[in-house]
């Protein structure tokens, strides 16, 4: 049994964002890059599933992590190896970069198929572009049963089936059964991702990390990377600040609190 | 152009379709005609409808709109693959220029920035953000409505089976009925620091809310969560501490009468819905606010 996990590297939520001179994206020269938050939960869930298999006396599934991105994503893959993944595949080829969820999904689907994964876990939505579409595209291309916003997973490797809890709006969940091979997009809150140990970090250096390119994946150059993207970004802007609201700024905490209370008294909400 | 929708978000889908000024057809997907929801089935039924109905001008843009609900956002990308269309998720505005070029607006980086995007394909599948497009338009004439039926040649094999439904978390917190809510966001910093929000809530006689990361990290139980996957609230006063203002959070509270936000980032998107905003470290302002409100109460 082999479990694949797709991880995307994104700017840290707390980084200061600057719009690039082109106005079409963010200036990525001085950002702190991390694994997207849901993807850490997807990796943690894969580790938990593998540990549970082992505890049941089954063979431990092999965990393979995939990431598409420039050279910097190797750091994210090494981190995943330090957390306990066995192998990493970096979709590093220039021809694969600059795509959208459709283009990236095609390339990732080819990589996942090449590794013959029985189960693929991804995050529900990336913290940067956030189309929440890459996993659905991979599932569609591979013909895998798919569930988005997964909040619990139980694996029955003997029957090759999964029992999955999927989140719905307004505090309801749906319980589903899916057959393997399948793809699950994991929602944050399903688990609490572990931290890498020093031992894990040392071991990660020796674990295999393989590069994959467009030719090796046998994907059409016109359907991946920037050439395969279904849309282009014309401009990026800040949301309008304080749409008519009163802003209290640059004063002491005492003054800010007093001003706010005066406003709230006038609004008769106190 | 084509609008597809039914159930929640139908109004937004229609309003977005009208913003594009096109000739709209509304497709209703209901379980009665289509059978129980499964992503592959719904994607296939829409693909069949759209491909078959496509005897129109082959150069004209074809826009398929769905509401960005947890159901349609699950299968819409699969429809885009089947139609070889562009896919654009959770749009909050749409325009069309004289040359017939369609343009959409969507939020990126957790709503901290907005992007204007243009499809590079003739066909585009887009999901419409719930709550965008200013809600309903009762004066509009009813569009032609097509009920989507089950495709004849769909495989009988179910890709996934629904075993049941259950409530996600325990009740016990009366957020929906609350007059005032103080919400702790990830900016409070940790489980020990949630007390700054809790103490302010007591001083204001308010209920305590939480953003999703606060709940995911176990700083507060799930029943405190406000947002699209938590409670939808509309109190008289909503005070957000260290909440950035993601779409999913705003969906749960933007109907509140007075919104106050305290955030150290002057560019935080929460300020675009706040009636009163304080740009400051919440750990400096909230305790002072608590002290002044307590003093005010006892005087
Ligand atoms: C399908 C789906 C459903 C979701 N449902 C929900 C939902 O129901 N509810 C929900 O809330 N989210 C939901 N989310 C998550 C959502 O996308 C955001 O990740 C989340 O709302 C962010 O929470 P936050 O604002 O607390 O944290 P962040 O976005 O991390 O923001 C923290 C803020 O605190 C500020 N800050 C930090 N330190 C301080 C300080 N000392 N003083 C003042 N300010 C400070 C920062 O400037 C920042 O703006 C959902 C996501 C998905 C994909
Ligand atoms: N470049 C990428 N490399 C690896 N996984 C990705 C990549 N882009 C998206 N994913 C996966 O798809 C999920 C959803 O991403 P998105 O469609 O961008 O919202 C992410 O949480 C990842 O698990």
GROMACS .gro file of C-alpha atoms in nm, chain A residues 11-17 19 26 37 100 102 106 125 127-133 136-137 139-141 143-149 151 163 165-179 187-192 223 226-250 253-254 256-258 260-261 263-270, chain B residues 37 39 43 68-71 73-75 77-82 84-90 103 106-121 157-169 180 186 204 212 216-218 222 227-230 232 236-237 239 248 257-258 260 262 265-269 271-280 284-285 288-289 291-293 296:
model
  194
   11UNK     CA    1   0.417   3.244   0.195
   12UNK     CA    2   0.381   3.230   0.574
   13UNK     CA    3   0.046   3.381   0.680
   14UNK     CA    4   0.228   3.634   0.893
   15UNK     CA    5   0.459   3.761   0.618
   16UNK     CA    6   0.434   4.118   0.512
   17UNK     CA    7   0.295   4.118   0.157
   19UNK     CA    8   0.269   4.392  -0.450
   26UNK     CA    9   0.333   3.964  -0.497
   37UNK     CA   10  -0.161   2.474   0.664
  100UNK     CA   11  -0.298   2.728  -1.223
  102UNK     CA   12  -0.579   2.284  -1.372
  106UNK     CA   13  -0.251   1.757  -1.459
  125UNK     CA   14  -0.746   2.469  -0.009
  127UNK     CA   15  -0.330   2.939   0.168
  128UNK     CA   16  -0.209   3.144  -0.130
  129UNK     CA   17  -0.415   3.106  -0.449
  130UNK     CA   18  -0.684   2.902  -0.275
  131UNK     CA   19  -0.879   2.775  -0.574
  132UNK     CA   20  -0.959   2.455  -0.379
  133UNK     CA   21  -0.944   2.283  -0.716
  136UNK     CA   22  -1.054   1.763  -0.773
  137UNK     CA   23  -0.855   1.795  -1.096
  139UNK     CA   24  -0.915   1.292  -0.897
  140UNK     CA   25  -1.095   1.369  -1.221
  141UNK     CA   26  -0.793   1.286  -1.437
  143UNK     CA   27  -1.082   0.865  -1.219
  144UNK     CA   28  -1.047   0.835  -0.840
  145UNK     CA   29  -1.344   0.867  -0.603
  146UNK     CA   30  -1.303   1.202  -0.429
  147UNK     CA   31  -1.413   1.390  -0.119
  148UNK     CA   32  -1.339   1.753  -0.027
  149UNK     CA   33  -1.323   1.896   0.329
  151UNK     CA   34  -1.260   1.581   0.884
  163UNK     CA   35  -1.492   0.561   0.589
  165UNK     CA   36  -1.641   1.227   0.744
  166UNK     CA   37  -1.685   1.530   0.522
  167UNK     CA   38  -1.773   1.877   0.647
  168UNK     CA   39  -2.087   2.051   0.527
  169UNK     CA   40  -2.197   2.409   0.597
  170UNK     CA   41  -2.331   2.524   0.933
  171UNK     CA   42  -2.206   2.257   1.166
  172UNK     CA   43  -2.317   1.941   0.983
  173UNK     CA   44  -2.105   1.650   0.862
  174UNK     CA   45  -2.164   1.377   0.607
  175UNK     CA   46  -2.034   1.020   0.649
  176UNK     CA   47  -1.918   0.852   0.328
  177UNK     CA   48  -1.769   0.525   0.210
  178UNK     CA   49  -1.519   0.531  -0.074
  179UNK     CA   50  -1.328   0.249  -0.242
  187UNK     CA   51  -0.965   2.014   0.602
  188UNK     CA   52  -0.777   2.191   0.881
  189UNK     CA   53  -0.873   2.081   1.231
  190UNK     CA   54  -0.881   1.706   1.148
  191UNK     CA   55  -0.567   1.660   1.362
  192UNK     CA   56  -0.284   1.853   1.523
  223UNK     CA   57  -0.141   2.169  -2.091
  226UNK     CA   58   0.214   2.874  -1.758
  227UNK     CA   59   0.112   2.755  -2.106
  228UNK     CA   60  -0.157   2.529  -1.959
  229UNK     CA   61  -0.311   2.780  -1.718
  230UNK     CA   62  -0.679   2.852  -1.784
  231UNK     CA   63  -0.661   3.212  -1.669
  232UNK     CA   64  -0.416   3.495  -1.622
  233UNK     CA   65  -0.395   3.750  -1.345
  234UNK     CA   66  -0.416   4.105  -1.478
  235UNK     CA   67  -0.370   4.290  -1.151
  236UNK     CA   68  -0.344   4.243  -0.778
  237UNK     CA   69  -0.459   4.511  -0.532
  238UNK     CA   70  -0.522   4.562  -0.161
  239UNK     CA   71  -0.887   4.538  -0.054
  240UNK     CA   72  -1.034   4.886   0.006
  241UNK     CA   73  -0.949   4.994   0.361
  242UNK     CA   74  -1.219   5.086   0.609
  243UNK     CA   75  -1.517   5.108   0.373
  244UNK     CA   76  -1.657   5.414   0.549
  245UNK     CA   77  -1.557   5.290   0.895
  246UNK     CA   78  -1.392   5.499   1.165
  247UNK     CA   79  -1.027   5.407   1.214
  248UNK     CA   80  -0.850   5.466   1.544
  249UNK     CA   81  -0.479   5.462   1.482
  250UNK     CA   82  -0.153   5.591   1.627
  253UNK     CA   83  -0.416   5.206   2.422
  254UNK     CA   84  -0.593   5.419   2.683
  256UNK     CA   85  -0.809   5.410   2.174
  257UNK     CA   86  -1.022   5.231   2.435
  258UNK     CA   87  -1.184   5.556   2.553
  260UNK     CA   88  -1.415   5.326   2.115
  261UNK     CA   89  -1.636   5.329   2.425
  263UNK     CA   90  -1.850   5.558   1.984
  264UNK     CA   91  -2.027   5.250   2.118
  265UNK     CA   92  -2.225   5.462   2.365
  266UNK     CA   93  -2.339   5.682   2.078
  267UNK     CA   94  -2.438   5.376   1.882
  268UNK     CA   95  -2.634   5.256   2.188
  269UNK     CA   96  -2.477   4.912   2.188
  270UNK     CA   97  -2.340   4.924   2.542
  307UNK     CA   98  -2.554   1.401  -0.493
  309UNK     CA   99  -1.952   1.473  -0.750
  313UNK     CA  100  -2.037   1.707  -1.308
  338UNK     CA  101  -1.941   2.842  -0.410
  339UNK     CA  102  -2.113   2.606  -0.168
  340UNK     CA  103  -1.943   2.303  -0.014
  341UNK     CA  104  -2.133   2.090  -0.263
  343UNK     CA  105  -1.724   2.379  -0.517
  344UNK     CA  106  -1.646   2.008  -0.472
  345UNK     CA  107  -1.739   1.909  -0.827
  347UNK     CA  108  -1.335   2.180  -1.105
  348UNK     CA  109  -1.422   1.835  -1.242
  349UNK     CA  110  -1.680   1.995  -1.471
  350UNK     CA  111  -1.412   2.238  -1.590
  351UNK     CA  112  -1.182   1.949  -1.678
  352UNK     CA  113  -1.462   1.774  -1.869
  354UNK     CA  114  -1.177   2.181  -2.118
  355UNK     CA  115  -1.269   2.513  -1.960
  356UNK     CA  116  -1.088   2.760  -1.737
  357UNK     CA  117  -1.178   2.729  -1.368
  358UNK     CA  118  -1.207   3.033  -1.142
  359UNK     CA  119  -1.319   2.980  -0.783
  360UNK     CA  120  -1.517   3.205  -0.551
  373UNK     CA  121  -1.305   3.948  -1.625
  376UNK     CA  122  -1.141   3.694  -0.655
  377UNK     CA  123  -0.956   3.707  -0.325
  378UNK     CA  124  -0.616   3.550  -0.279
  379UNK     CA  125  -0.377   3.497   0.012
  380UNK     CA  126  -0.658   3.453   0.265
  381UNK     CA  127  -0.843   3.764   0.143
  382UNK     CA  128  -0.540   3.985   0.207
  383UNK     CA  129  -0.527   4.075  -0.165
  384UNK     CA  130  -0.770   4.089  -0.455
  385UNK     CA  131  -0.689   3.968  -0.803
  386UNK     CA  132  -0.850   4.059  -1.135
  387UNK     CA  133  -0.828   3.757  -1.360
  388UNK     CA  134  -0.913   3.688  -1.721
  389UNK     CA  135  -0.989   3.343  -1.861
  390UNK     CA  136  -0.775   3.226  -2.152
  391UNK     CA  137  -1.033   2.980  -2.274
  427UNK     CA  138  -2.134   0.208  -1.015
  428UNK     CA  139  -2.144   0.466  -0.736
  429UNK     CA  140  -1.809   0.630  -0.679
  430UNK     CA  141  -1.897   0.695  -0.318
  431UNK     CA  142  -2.176   0.596  -0.085
  432UNK     CA  143  -2.343   0.823   0.169
  433UNK     CA  144  -2.369   0.644   0.504
  434UNK     CA  145  -2.537   0.926   0.695
  435UNK     CA  146  -2.526   1.276   0.836
  436UNK     CA  147  -2.431   1.397   1.181
  437UNK     CA  148  -2.386   1.721   1.375
  438UNK     CA  149  -2.025   1.836   1.378
  439UNK     CA  150  -1.995   1.961   1.734
  450UNK     CA  151  -2.303   4.087   2.165
  456UNK     CA  152  -0.546   3.346   1.577
  474UNK     CA  153  -1.934   4.341   2.779
  482UNK     CA  154  -1.148   2.852   1.283
  486UNK     CA  155  -0.846   2.388   1.510
  487UNK     CA  156  -0.561   2.454   1.754
  488UNK     CA  157  -0.780   2.350   2.046
  492UNK     CA  158  -1.575   2.388   1.817
  497UNK     CA  159  -1.808   3.142   0.997
  498UNK     CA  160  -1.924   2.939   0.701
  499UNK     CA  161  -1.845   2.612   0.876
  500UNK     CA  162  -1.955   2.739   1.218
  502UNK     CA  163  -2.382   3.240   1.126
  506UNK     CA  164  -2.589   4.411   1.773
  507UNK     CA  165  -2.216   4.429   1.849
  509UNK     CA  166  -1.593   4.271   1.838
  518UNK     CA  167  -1.527   3.221   0.540
  527UNK     CA  168  -2.512   4.569   1.327
  528UNK     CA  169  -2.188   4.721   1.464
  530UNK     CA  170  -1.542   4.647   1.576
  532UNK     CA  171  -0.876   4.528   1.671
  535UNK     CA  172  -0.212   4.507   1.062
  536UNK     CA  173  -0.369   4.820   0.910
  537UNK     CA  174  -0.419   4.625   0.586
  538UNK     CA  175  -0.611   4.337   0.745
  539UNK     CA  176  -0.923   4.269   0.535
  541UNK     CA  177  -1.117   4.652   0.840
  542UNK     CA  178  -1.309   4.666   0.513
  543UNK     CA  179  -1.625   4.551   0.696
  544UNK     CA  180  -1.554   4.715   1.034
  545UNK     CA  181  -1.755   5.018   1.146
  546UNK     CA  182  -1.484   5.091   1.402
  547UNK     CA  183  -1.127   4.975   1.365
  548UNK     CA  184  -0.839   4.999   1.610
  549UNK     CA  185  -0.493   4.941   1.462
  550UNK     CA  186  -0.298   4.818   1.763
  554UNK     CA  187  -0.237   4.629   2.488
  555UNK     CA  188  -0.586   4.754   2.402
  558UNK     CA  189  -0.763   4.849   2.900
  559UNK     CA  190  -1.101   4.817   2.731
  561UNK     CA  191  -1.089   4.766   3.276
  562UNK     CA  192  -1.274   5.076   3.148
  563UNK     CA  193  -1.593   4.879   3.078
  566UNK     CA  194  -1.821   5.205   3.374
   0.00000   0.00000   0.00000
